[in-house]
Short mmCIF file of C-alpha atoms in Angstrom, two decimals:
data_model
loop_
_atom_site.label_atom_id
_atom_site.label_comp_id
_atom_site.label_asym_id
_atom_site.label_seq_id
_atom_site.Cartn_x
_atom_site.Cartn_y
_atom_site.Cartn_z
CA UNK P 1 -89.54 66.29 132.13
CA UNK P 2 -88.76 68.48 129.21
CA UNK P 3 -87.28 67.27 125.94
CA UNK P 4 -83.92 68.88 124.88
CA UNK P 5 -84.52 70.97 121.59
CA UNK P 6 -81.11 71.37 119.53
CA UNK P 7 -82.49 74.15 117.23
CA UNK P 8 -83.38 76.61 120.17
CA UNK P 9 -80.50 75.71 122.31
CA UNK P 10 -78.00 76.11 119.32
CA UNK P 11 -80.05 79.55 118.55
CA UNK P 12 -79.57 80.53 122.05
CA UNK P 13 -75.65 79.69 122.14
CA UNK P 14 -75.10 81.31 119.14
CA UNK P 15 -77.15 84.35 119.85
CA UNK P 16 -74.87 84.69 123.22
CA UNK P 17 -71.47 84.11 121.45
CA UNK P 18 -72.33 86.27 118.17
CA UNK P 19 -70.64 89.49 119.29
CA UNK P 20 -67.45 87.23 120.58
CA UNK P 21 -67.39 85.49 117.10
CA UNK P 22 -67.95 88.35 115.02
CA UNK P 23 -64.54 89.83 116.59
CA UNK P 24 -62.52 86.94 115.55
CA UNK P 25 -64.17 85.78 112.54
CA UNK P 26 -62.13 87.86 110.20
CA UNK P 27 -59.01 86.40 111.41
CA UNK P 28 -59.93 82.75 111.10
CA UNK P 29 -60.86 83.21 107.52
CA UNK P 30 -57.93 85.51 106.41
CA UNK P 31 -55.12 83.93 108.30
CA UNK P 32 -56.55 81.39 110.88
CA UNK P 33 -58.15 77.69 110.42
CA UNK P 34 -60.23 78.49 107.74
CA UNK P 35 -57.89 80.33 105.58
CA UNK P 36 -57.66 77.62 102.70
CA UNK P 37 -61.27 77.21 102.42
CA UNK P 38 -62.49 80.17 100.29
CA UNK P 39 -59.38 79.66 97.83
CA UNK P 40 -60.38 76.09 97.57
CA UNK P 41 -63.87 76.91 96.27
CA UNK P 42 -62.87 79.79 94.25
CA UNK P 43 -60.55 77.15 92.19
CA UNK P 44 -63.01 74.52 92.05
CA UNK P 45 -66.34 76.42 91.82
CA UNK P 46 -67.03 78.79 88.61
CA UNK P 47 -67.77 82.49 89.27
CA UNK P 48 -71.20 83.20 89.44
CA UNK P 49 -72.03 79.83 90.79
CA UNK P 50 -75.10 79.77 93.46
CA UNK P 51 -73.51 78.82 96.98
CA UNK P 52 -75.43 78.20 99.85
CA UNK P 53 -73.37 79.00 103.30
CA UNK P 54 -74.91 76.73 105.84
CA UNK P 55 -74.13 77.89 109.37
CA UNK P 56 -72.97 81.25 107.57
CA UNK P 57 -72.55 83.01 111.17
CA UNK P 58 -71.63 86.45 111.01
CA UNK P 59 -71.25 86.40 107.15
CA UNK P 60 -67.54 86.88 106.71
CA UNK P 61 -67.12 84.02 104.39
CA UNK P 62 -70.53 85.16 102.47
CA UNK P 63 -69.82 88.34 101.82
CA UNK P 64 -66.47 87.70 100.39
CA UNK P 65 -67.74 85.25 98.31
CA UNK P 66 -70.14 87.70 96.78
CA UNK P 67 -67.78 90.63 96.31
CA UNK P 68 -65.92 87.86 94.07
CA UNK P 69 -69.07 87.39 91.85
CA UNK P 70 -70.34 84.24 93.47
CA UNK P 71 -74.65 84.46 94.30
CA UNK P 72 -74.22 83.66 97.80
CA UNK P 73 -77.34 82.65 100.26
CA UNK P 74 -76.36 82.32 103.84
CA UNK P 75 -78.37 79.81 106.26
CA UNK P 76 -77.78 80.18 110.00
CA UNK P 77 -80.20 79.35 113.11
CA UNK P 78 -78.88 82.64 115.29
CA UNK P 79 -80.67 86.13 114.79
CA UNK P 80 -77.69 87.82 116.26
CA UNK P 81 -75.58 86.32 113.58
CA UNK P 82 -77.95 87.06 110.71
CA UNK P 83 -77.89 90.35 111.77
CA UNK P 84 -74.05 90.84 111.91
CA UNK P 85 -73.88 89.18 108.54
CA UNK P 86 -76.51 91.55 106.80
CA UNK P 87 -74.06 94.54 108.25
CA UNK P 88 -71.29 92.29 107.08
CA UNK P 89 -72.60 92.05 103.38
CA UNK P 90 -73.94 95.50 102.88
CA UNK P 91 -73.80 96.65 99.12
CA UNK P 92 -73.36 92.79 97.96
CA UNK P 93 -76.47 90.70 96.46
CA UNK P 94 -75.93 88.38 99.32
CA UNK P 95 -79.06 86.98 100.64
CA UNK P 96 -79.51 85.47 104.50
CA UNK P 97 -82.37 83.46 106.16
CA UNK P 98 -82.62 82.61 109.63
CA UNK P 99 -83.50 78.91 109.78
CA UNK P 100 -82.30 75.41 111.38
CA UNK P 101 -80.04 73.87 108.55
CA UNK P 102 -81.70 70.59 109.11
CA UNK P 103 -84.76 71.90 107.31
CA UNK P 104 -83.39 74.37 104.49
CA UNK P 105 -86.05 76.60 103.17
CA UNK P 106 -84.78 76.57 99.63
CA UNK P 107 -86.20 74.18 96.43
CA UNK P 108 -84.67 71.10 95.37
CA UNK P 109 -81.39 71.65 93.25
CA UNK P 110 -81.25 75.54 94.05
CA UNK P 111 -77.56 75.50 94.45
CA UNK P 112 -74.26 74.85 92.49
CA UNK P 113 -72.19 74.45 95.78
CA UNK P 114 -72.79 74.22 99.48
CA UNK P 115 -70.05 75.15 102.29
CA UNK P 116 -70.98 73.69 105.65
CA UNK P 117 -67.68 74.64 107.70
CA UNK P 118 -67.97 73.70 111.50
CA UNK P 119 -71.90 73.64 111.20
CA UNK P 120 -73.30 70.16 111.38
CA UNK P 121 -71.80 69.79 114.96
CA UNK P 122 -74.63 71.91 115.94
CA UNK P 123 -77.47 69.73 114.96
CA UNK P 124 -79.10 66.65 116.37
CA UNK P 125 -78.82 64.99 113.37
CA UNK P 126 -76.05 65.56 110.82
CA UNK P 127 -77.33 62.58 108.63
CA UNK P 128 -80.46 64.80 108.19
CA UNK P 129 -78.31 67.83 107.41
CA UNK P 130 -76.59 65.77 104.64
CA UNK P 131 -79.67 64.77 103.24
CA UNK P 132 -81.13 68.50 102.99
CA UNK P 133 -77.18 69.30 101.38
CA UNK P 134 -78.01 66.48 98.41
CA UNK P 135 -81.93 67.94 97.93
CA UNK P 136 -80.59 71.84 97.57
CA UNK P 137 -77.47 70.93 95.22
CA UNK P 138 -77.45 70.53 91.42
CA UNK P 139 -76.71 66.89 90.18
CA UNK P 140 -73.34 68.01 89.66
CA UNK P 141 -73.12 70.17 92.76
CA UNK P 142 -70.18 70.29 95.10
CA UNK P 143 -70.23 70.16 98.88
CA UNK P 144 -67.26 71.76 101.00
CA UNK P 145 -67.83 70.28 104.45
CA UNK P 146 -65.31 71.11 107.36
CA UNK P 147 -65.99 69.57 111.09
CA UNK P 148 -64.35 70.66 113.65
CA UNK P 149 -61.17 68.66 114.66
CA UNK P 150 -60.30 67.43 117.76
CA UNK P 151 -57.01 66.04 119.10
CA UNK P 152 -56.28 62.52 118.62
CA UNK P 153 -56.81 60.04 121.78
CA UNK P 154 -53.68 59.20 123.36
CA UNK P 155 -54.02 56.37 125.72
#
């Protein structure tokens, strides 16, 4: 019996969903469920801050933040998403890394802020990811974490 590999399965799932996700991404960030996240970050994090976008997807938010003066590194498990992100961010200094967010390939205290929107749910151990977030943030760093909401149970 083979064991389940979360990272490989997440990569496979997001590679398959990349095109569909990309077609909806701008709407989610501009007028949908994510519309308040970037204004919140801009209000609470000084321009030029180093931000890590964990589970950056197609890079829509990363590129938007970079165009507003932030130093952004996007990390995603999906090569298809990273390819779309690089295209989305052309002309900006945004960096993208394909990696599992449970093992972030950056030094300690590399970022002033971390944004992880609907990405912890796609890992085997969200607690390990929180440890990684703590490791890569500066001591006064800020984490903005969004978890996919489920409707309340009715019974």
